[in-house]
Coordinates of N, CA, C and O in Angstrom, one line a residue:
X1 N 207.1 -179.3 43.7 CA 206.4 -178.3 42.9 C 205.3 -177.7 43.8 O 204.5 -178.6 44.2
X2 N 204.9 -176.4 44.2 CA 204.5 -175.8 44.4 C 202.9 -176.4 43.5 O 202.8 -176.8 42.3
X3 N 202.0 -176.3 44.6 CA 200.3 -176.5 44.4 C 199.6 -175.0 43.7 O 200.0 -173.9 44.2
X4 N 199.0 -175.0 43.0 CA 198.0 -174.0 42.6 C 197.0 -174.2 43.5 O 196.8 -175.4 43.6
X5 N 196.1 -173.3 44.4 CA 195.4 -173.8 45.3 C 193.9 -173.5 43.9 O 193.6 -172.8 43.0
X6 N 193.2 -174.7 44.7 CA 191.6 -175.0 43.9 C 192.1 -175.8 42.5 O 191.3 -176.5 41.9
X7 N 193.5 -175.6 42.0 CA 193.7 -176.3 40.6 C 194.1 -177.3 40.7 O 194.3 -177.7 39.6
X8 N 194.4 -178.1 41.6 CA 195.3 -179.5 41.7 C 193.8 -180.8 41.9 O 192.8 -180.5 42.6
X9 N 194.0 -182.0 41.3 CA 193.5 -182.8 42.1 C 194.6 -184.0 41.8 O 195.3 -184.2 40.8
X10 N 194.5 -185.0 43.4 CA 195.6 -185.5 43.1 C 194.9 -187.3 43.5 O 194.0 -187.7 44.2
X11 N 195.6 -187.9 42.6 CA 194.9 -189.6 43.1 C 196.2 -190.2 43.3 O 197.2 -190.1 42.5
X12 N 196.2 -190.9 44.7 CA 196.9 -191.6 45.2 C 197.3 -193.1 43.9 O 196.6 -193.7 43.1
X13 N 198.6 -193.2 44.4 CA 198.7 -194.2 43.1 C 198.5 -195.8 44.0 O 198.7 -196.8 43.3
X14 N 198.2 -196.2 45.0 CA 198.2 -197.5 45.7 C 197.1 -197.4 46.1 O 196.4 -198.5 46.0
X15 N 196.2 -196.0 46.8 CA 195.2 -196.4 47.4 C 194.4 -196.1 46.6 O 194.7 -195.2 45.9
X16 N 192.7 -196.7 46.5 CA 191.4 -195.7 46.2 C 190.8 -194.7 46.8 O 189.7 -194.6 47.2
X17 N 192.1 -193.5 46.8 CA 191.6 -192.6 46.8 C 192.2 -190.9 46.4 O 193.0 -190.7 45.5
X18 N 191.8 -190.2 47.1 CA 192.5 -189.0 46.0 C 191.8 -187.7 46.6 O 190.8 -187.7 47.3
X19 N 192.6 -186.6 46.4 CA 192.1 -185.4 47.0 C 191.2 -184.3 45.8 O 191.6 -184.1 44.7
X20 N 190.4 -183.9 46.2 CA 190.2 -183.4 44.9 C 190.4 -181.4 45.3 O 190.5 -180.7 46.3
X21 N 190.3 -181.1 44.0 CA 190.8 -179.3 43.6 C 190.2 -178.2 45.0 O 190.8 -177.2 45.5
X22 N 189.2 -178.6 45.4 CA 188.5 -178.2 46.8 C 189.7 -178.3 47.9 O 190.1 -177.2 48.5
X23 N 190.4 -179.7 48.3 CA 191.1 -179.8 48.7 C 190.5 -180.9 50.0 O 191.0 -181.0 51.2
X24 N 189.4 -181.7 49.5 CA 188.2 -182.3 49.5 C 188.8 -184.2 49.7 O 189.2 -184.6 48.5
X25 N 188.9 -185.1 50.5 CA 189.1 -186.2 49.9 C 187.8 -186.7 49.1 O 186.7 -186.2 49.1
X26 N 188.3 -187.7 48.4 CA 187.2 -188.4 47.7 C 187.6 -189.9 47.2 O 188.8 -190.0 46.7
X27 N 186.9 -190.9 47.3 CA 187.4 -192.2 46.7 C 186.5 -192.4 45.1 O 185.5 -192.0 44.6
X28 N 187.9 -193.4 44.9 CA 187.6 -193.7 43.5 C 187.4 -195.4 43.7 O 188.0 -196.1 44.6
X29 N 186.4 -196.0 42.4 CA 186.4 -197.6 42.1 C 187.6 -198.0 41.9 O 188.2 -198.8 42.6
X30 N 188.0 -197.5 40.8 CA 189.9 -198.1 40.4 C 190.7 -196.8 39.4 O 190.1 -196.0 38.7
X31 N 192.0 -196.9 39.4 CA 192.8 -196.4 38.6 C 192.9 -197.3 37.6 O 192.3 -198.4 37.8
X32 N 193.6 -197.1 36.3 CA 194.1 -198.1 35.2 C 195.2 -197.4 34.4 O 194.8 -196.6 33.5
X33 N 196.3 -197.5 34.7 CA 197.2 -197.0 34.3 C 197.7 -197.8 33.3 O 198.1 -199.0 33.4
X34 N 197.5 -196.7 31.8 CA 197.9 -197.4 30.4 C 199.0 -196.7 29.7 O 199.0 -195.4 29.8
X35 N 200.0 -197.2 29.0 CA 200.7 -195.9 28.3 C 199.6 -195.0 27.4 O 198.7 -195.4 26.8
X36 N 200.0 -193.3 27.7 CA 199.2 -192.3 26.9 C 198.1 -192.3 27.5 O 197.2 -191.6 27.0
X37 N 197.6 -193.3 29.0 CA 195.7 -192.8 29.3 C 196.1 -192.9 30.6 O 197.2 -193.6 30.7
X38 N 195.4 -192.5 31.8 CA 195.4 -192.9 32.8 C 193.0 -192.4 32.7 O 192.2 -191.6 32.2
X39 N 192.9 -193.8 33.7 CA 191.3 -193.4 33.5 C 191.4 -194.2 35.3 O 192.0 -195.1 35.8
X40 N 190.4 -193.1 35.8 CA 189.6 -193.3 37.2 C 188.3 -193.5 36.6 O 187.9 -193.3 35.4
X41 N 187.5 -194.0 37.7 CA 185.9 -194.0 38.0 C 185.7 -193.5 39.1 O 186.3 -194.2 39.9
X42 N 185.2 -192.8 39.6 CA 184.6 -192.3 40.8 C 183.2 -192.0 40.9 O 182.7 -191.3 40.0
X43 N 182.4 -192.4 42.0 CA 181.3 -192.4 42.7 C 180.4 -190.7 42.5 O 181.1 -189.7 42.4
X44 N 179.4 -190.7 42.4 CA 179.3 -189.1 42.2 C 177.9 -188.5 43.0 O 177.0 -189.3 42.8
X45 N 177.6 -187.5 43.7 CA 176.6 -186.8 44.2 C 175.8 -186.3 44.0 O 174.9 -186.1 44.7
X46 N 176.0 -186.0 42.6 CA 175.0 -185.2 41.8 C 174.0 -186.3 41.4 O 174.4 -187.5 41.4
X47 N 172.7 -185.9 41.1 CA 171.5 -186.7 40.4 C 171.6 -186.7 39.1 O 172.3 -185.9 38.5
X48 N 171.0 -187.5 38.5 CA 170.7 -188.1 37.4 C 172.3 -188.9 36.7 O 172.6 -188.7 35.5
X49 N 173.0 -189.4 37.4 CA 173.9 -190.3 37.0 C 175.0 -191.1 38.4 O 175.1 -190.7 39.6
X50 N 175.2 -191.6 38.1 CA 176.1 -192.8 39.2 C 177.9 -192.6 39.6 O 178.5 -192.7 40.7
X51 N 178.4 -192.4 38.3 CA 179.9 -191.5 38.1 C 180.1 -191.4 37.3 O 179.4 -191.4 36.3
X52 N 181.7 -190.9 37.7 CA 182.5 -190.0 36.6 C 183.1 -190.6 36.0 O 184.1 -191.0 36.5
X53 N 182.9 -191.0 34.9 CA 184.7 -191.7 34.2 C 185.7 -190.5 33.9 O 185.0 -189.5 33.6
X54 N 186.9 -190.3 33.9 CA 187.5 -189.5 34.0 C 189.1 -190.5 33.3 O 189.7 -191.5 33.8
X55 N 189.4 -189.6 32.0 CA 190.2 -190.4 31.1 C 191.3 -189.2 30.9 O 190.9 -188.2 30.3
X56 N 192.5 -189.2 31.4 CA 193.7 -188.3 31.3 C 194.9 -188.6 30.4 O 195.7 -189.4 30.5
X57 N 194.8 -187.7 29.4 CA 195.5 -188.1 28.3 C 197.1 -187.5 28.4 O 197.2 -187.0 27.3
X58 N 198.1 -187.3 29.1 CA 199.4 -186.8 29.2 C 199.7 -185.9 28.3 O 199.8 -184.7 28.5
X59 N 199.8 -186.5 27.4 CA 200.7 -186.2 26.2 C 199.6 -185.1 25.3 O 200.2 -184.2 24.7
X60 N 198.3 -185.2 25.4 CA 197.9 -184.5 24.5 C 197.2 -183.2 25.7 O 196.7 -182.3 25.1
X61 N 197.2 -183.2 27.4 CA 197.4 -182.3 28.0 C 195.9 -181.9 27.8 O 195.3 -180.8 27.5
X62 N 195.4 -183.4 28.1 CA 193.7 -182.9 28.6 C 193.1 -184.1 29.5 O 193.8 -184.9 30.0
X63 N 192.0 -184.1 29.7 CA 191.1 -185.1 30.9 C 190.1 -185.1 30.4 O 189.7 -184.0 30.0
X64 N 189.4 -186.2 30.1 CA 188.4 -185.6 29.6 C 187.1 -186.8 30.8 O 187.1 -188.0 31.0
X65 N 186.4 -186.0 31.1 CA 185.6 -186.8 31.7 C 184.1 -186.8 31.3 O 183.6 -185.9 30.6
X66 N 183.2 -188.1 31.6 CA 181.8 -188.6 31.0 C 181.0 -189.1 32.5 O 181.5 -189.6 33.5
X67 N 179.7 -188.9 32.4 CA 179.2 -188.9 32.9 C 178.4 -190.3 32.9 O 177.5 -190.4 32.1
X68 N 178.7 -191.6 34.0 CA 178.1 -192.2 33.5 C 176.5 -192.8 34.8 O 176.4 -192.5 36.0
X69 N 175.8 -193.5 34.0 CA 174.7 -193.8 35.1 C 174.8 -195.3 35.2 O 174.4 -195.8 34.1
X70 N 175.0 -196.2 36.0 CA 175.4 -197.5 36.3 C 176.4 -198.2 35.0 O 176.0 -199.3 34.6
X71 N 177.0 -197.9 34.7 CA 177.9 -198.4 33.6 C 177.9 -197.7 32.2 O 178.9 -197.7 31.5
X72 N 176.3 -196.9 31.8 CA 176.1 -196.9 29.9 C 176.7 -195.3 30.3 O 176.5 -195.0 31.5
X73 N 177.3 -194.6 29.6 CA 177.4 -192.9 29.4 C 175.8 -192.6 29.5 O 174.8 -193.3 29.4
X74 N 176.0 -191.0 29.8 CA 174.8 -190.3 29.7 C 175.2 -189.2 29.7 O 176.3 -188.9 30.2
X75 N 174.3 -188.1 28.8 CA 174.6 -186.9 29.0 C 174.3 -186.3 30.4 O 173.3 -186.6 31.0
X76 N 175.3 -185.3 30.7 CA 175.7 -184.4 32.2 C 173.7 -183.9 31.7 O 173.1 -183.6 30.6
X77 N 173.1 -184.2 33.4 CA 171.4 -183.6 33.7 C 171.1 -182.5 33.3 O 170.0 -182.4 32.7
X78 N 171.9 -181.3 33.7 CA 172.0 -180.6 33.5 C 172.2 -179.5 31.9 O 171.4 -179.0 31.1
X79 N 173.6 -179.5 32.0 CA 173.9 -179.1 30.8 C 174.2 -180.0 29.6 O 174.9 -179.5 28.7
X80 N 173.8 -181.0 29.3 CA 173.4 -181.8 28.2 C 174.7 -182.3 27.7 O 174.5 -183.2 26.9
X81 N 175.7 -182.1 27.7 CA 177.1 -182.4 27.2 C 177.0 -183.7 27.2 O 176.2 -184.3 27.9
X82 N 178.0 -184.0 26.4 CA 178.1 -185.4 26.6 C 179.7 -185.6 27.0 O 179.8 -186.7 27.5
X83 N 180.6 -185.1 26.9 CA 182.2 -185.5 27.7 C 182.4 -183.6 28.1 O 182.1 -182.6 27.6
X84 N 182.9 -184.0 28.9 CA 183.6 -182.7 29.7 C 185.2 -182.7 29.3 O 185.8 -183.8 29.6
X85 N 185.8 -181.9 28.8 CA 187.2 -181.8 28.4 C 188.0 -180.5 29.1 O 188.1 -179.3 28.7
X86 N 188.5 -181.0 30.1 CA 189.9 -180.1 30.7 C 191.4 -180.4 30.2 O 192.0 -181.5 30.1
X87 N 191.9 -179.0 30.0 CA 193.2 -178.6 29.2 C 193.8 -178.7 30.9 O 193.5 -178.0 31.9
X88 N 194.9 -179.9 30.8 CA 195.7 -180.2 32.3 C 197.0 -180.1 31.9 O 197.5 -179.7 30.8
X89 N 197.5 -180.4 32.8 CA 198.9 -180.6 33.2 C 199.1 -181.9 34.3 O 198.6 -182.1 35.3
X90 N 199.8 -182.6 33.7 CA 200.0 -183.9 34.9 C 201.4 -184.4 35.0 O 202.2 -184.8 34.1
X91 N 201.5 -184.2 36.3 CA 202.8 -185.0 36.7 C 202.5 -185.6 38.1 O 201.4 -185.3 38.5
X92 N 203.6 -186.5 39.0 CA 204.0 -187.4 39.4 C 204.9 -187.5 40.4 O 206.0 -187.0 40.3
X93 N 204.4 -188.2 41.5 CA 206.0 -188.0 42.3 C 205.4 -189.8 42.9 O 204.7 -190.6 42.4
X94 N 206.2 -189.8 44.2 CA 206.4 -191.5 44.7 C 204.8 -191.9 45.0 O 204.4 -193.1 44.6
X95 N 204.0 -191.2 45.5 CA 202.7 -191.7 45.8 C 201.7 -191.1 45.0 O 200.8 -191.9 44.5
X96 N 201.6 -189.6 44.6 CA 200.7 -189.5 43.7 C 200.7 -189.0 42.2 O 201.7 -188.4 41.9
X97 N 199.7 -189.1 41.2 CA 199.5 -188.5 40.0 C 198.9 -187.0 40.5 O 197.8 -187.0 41.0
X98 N 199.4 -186.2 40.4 CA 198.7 -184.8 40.1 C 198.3 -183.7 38.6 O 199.0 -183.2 37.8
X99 N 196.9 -183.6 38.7 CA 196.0 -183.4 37.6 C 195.7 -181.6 38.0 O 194.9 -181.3 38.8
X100 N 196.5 -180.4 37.1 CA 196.2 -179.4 37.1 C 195.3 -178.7 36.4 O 195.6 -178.3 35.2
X101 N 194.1 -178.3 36.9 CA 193.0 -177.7 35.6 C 194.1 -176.6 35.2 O 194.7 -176.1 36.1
X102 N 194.4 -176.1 33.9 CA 194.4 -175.0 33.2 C 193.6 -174.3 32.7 O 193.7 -173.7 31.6
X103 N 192.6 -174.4 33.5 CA 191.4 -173.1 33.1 C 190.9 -173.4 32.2 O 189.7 -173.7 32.5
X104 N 191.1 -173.4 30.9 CA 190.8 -173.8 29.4 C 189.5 -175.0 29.3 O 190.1 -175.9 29.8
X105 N 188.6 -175.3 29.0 CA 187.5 -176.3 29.0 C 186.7 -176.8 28.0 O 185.6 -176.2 28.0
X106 N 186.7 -177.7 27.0 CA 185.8 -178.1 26.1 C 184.5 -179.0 26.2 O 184.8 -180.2 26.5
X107 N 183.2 -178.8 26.1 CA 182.3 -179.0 26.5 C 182.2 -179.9 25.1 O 182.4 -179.2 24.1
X108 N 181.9 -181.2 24.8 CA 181.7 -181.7 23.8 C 179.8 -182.4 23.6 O 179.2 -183.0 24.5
X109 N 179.6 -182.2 22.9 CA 178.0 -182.3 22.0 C 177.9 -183.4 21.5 O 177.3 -183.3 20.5
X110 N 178.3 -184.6 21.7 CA 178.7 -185.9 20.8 C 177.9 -185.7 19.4 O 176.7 -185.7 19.4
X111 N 178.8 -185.5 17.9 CA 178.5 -185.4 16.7 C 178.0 -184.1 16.7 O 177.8 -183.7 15.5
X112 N 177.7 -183.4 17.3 CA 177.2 -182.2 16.3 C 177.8 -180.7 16.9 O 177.6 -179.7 16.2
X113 N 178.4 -180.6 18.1 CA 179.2 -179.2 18.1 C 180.2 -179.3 19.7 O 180.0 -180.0 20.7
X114 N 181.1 -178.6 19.4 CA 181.5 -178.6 20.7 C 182.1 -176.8 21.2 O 182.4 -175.9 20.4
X115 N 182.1 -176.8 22.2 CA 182.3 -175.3 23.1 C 183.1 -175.1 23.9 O 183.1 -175.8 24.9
X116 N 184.0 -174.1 23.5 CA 185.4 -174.3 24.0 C 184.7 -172.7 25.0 O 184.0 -171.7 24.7
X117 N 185.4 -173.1 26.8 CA 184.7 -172.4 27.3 C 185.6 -172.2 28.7 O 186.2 -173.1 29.2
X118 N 185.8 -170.6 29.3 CA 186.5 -170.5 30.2 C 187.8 -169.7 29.7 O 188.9 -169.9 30.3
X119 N 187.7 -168.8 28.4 CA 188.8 -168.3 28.0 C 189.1 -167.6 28.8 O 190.2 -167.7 29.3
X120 N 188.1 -166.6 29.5 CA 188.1 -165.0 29.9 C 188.7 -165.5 31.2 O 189.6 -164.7 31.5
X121 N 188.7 -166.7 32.3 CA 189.2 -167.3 33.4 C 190.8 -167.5 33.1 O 191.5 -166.9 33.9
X122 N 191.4 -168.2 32.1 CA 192.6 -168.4 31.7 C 192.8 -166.7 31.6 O 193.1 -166.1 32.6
X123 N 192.7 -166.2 30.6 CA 193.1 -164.6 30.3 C 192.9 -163.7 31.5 O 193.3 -162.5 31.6
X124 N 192.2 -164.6 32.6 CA 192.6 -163.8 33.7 C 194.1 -164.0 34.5 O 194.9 -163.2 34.8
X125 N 194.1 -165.1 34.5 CA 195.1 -166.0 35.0 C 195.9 -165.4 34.7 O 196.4 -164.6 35.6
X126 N 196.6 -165.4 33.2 CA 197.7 -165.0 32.1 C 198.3 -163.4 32.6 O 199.4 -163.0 32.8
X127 N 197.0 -162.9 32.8 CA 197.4 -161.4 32.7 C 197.9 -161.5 34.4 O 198.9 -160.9 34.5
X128 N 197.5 -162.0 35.5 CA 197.8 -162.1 36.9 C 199.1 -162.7 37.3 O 199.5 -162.7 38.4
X129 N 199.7 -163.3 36.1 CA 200.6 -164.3 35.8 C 200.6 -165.3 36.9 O 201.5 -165.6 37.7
X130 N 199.5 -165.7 36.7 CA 199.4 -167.3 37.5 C 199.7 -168.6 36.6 O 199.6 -169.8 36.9
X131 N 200.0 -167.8 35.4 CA 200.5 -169.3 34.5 C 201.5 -168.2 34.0 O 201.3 -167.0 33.7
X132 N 203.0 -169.2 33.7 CA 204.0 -168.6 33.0 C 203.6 -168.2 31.4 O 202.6 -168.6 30.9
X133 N 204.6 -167.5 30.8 CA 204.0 -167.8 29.4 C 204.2 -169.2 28.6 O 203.3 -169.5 27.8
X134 N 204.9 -169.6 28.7 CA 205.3 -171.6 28.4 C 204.1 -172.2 28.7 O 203.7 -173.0 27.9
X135 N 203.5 -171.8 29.8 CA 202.3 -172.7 30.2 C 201.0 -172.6 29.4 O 200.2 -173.4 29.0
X136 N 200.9 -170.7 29.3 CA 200.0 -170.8 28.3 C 200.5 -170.9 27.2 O 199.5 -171.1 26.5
X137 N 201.1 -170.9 26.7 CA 201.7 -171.2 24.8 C 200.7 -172.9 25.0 O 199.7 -173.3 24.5
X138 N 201.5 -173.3 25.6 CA 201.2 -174.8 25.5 C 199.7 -175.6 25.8 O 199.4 -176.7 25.4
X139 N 199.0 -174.4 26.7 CA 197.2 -174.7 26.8 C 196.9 -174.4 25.4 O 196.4 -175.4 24.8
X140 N 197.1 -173.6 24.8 CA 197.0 -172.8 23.6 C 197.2 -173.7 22.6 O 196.4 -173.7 21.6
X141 N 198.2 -174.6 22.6 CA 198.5 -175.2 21.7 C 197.5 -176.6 21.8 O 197.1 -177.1 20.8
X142 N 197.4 -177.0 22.6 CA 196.5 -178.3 23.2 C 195.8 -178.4 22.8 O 195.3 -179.3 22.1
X143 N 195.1 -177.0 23.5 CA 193.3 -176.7 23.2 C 193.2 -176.9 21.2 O 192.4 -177.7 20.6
X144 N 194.0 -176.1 20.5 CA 193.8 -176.0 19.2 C 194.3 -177.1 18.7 O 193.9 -177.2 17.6
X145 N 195.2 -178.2 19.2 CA 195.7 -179.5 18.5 C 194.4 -180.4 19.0 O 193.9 -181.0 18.1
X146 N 193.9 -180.6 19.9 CA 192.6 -181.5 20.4 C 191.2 -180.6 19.7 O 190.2 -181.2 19.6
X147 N 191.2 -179.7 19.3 CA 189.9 -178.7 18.6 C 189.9 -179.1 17.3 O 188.9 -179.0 16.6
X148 N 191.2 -179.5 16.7 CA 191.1 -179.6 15.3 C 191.1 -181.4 14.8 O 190.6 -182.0 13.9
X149 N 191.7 -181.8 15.7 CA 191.8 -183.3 15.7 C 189.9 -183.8 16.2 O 189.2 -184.6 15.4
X150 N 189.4 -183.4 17.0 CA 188.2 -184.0 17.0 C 187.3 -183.0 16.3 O 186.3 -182.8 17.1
X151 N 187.3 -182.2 15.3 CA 186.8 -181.9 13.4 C 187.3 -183.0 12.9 O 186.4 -183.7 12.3
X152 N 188.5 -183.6 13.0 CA 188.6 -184.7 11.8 C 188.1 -186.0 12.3 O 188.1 -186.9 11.5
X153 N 187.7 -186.2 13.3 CA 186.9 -187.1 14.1 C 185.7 -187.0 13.7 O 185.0 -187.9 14.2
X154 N 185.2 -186.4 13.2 CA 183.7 -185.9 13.1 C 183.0 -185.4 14.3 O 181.9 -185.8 14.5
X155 N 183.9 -184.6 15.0 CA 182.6 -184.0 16.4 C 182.5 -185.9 17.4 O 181.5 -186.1 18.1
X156 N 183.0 -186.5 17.4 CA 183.1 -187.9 17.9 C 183.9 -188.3 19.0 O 184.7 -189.0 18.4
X157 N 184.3 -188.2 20.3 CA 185.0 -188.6 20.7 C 184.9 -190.1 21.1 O 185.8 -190.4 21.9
X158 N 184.3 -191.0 20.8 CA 184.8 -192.2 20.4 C 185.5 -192.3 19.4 O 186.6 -193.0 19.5
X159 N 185.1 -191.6 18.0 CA 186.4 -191.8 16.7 C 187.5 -191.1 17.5 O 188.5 -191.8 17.7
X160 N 187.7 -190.1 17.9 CA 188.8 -189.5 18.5 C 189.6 -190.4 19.4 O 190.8 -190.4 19.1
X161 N 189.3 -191.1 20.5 CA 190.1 -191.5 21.2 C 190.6 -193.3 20.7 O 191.4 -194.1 21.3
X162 N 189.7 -193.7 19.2 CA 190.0 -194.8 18.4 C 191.3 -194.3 17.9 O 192.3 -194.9 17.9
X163 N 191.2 -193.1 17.4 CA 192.3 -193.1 16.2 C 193.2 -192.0 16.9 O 194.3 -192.1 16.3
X164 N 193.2 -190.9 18.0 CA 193.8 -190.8 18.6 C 194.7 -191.0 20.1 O 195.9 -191.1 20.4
X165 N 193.8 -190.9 20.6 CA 193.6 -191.3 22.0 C 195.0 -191.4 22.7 O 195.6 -190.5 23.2
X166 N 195.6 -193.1 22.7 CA 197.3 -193.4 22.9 C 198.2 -193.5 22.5 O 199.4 -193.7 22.8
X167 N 197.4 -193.0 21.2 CA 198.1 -193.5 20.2 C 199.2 -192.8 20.2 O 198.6 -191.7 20.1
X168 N 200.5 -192.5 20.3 CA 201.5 -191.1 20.2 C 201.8 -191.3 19.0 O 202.7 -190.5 18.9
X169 N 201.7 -191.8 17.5 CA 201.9 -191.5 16.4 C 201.6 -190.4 16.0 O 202.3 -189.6 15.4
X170 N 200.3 -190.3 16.4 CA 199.4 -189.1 15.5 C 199.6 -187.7 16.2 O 199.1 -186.7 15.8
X171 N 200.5 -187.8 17.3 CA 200.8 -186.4 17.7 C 201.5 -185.8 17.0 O 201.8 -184.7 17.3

């Protein structure tokens, strides 16, 4: 499969480590490959936190990553979020997992709002046809199946990934 250049990041499935979307290596603490999650930890550069948790859901075709500072979450220093949510694409070959941003991005507020953000980037895309139309139907569909599911979560993505998360029933 042909690479999207800047959209791919890929983690080696044996070693700690992984290329990231730059095209950048970078190492990770560990993988944990679960059915319905795959979650990294990696090390991070930025101030006011220690790493990334970074939790990749297949099936529901998002990543959602948390910023943490020696182990507890914290909100990102900056922009105050509390989980970062990318609309992906992931597949697989003998050595690695590959993680495609789809443009698409949910900024989540823990309990009280969340911001779906990066349309006008996808809609660039769409119109350049750098994404087929299958591809967007299916961001499309993600974005609004994960938008409406964590409403019934209450704005929570702890209740969200309790009662959805691996679960493949509830898909």
């Amino acid at each position: 499969m042909t690479l999207r250049p800047g959209r791919v990041q890929r983690l080696h499935k044996r070693e700690d480590r992984g290329i990231d979307r730059s095209d950048q290596p970078f190492t990770y603490d560990r993988l944990i490959r679960r059915p319905g999650c795959i979650t990294m930890r990696r090390p991070v550069q930025e101030k006011g936190y220690t790493h990334q948790l970074r939790e990749i859901y297949p099936a529901w075709g998002i990543g959602v990553s948390t910023c943490l500072n020696h182990g507890a979450p914290v909100k990102h220093p900056r922009l105050r979020f509390d989980h970062y949510v990318d609309l992906v694409k992931v597949w697989e070959d003998q050595d690695y997992i590959y993680i495609e941003d789809m443009y698409v991005d949910v900024l989540i507020y823990e309990r009280l709002y969340y911001h779906v953000i990066d349309l006008e980037e996808f809609g660039a895309a769409v119109a350049a046809r750098q994404l087929s139309t299958a591809e967007a139907k299916r961001v499309l569909e993600n974005t609004q199946r994960f938008v409406d599911a964590m409403k019934r979560s209450k704005l929570s993505y702890a209740v969200w990934k309790q009662k959805y998360g691996a679960n493949r029933r509830h898909l």
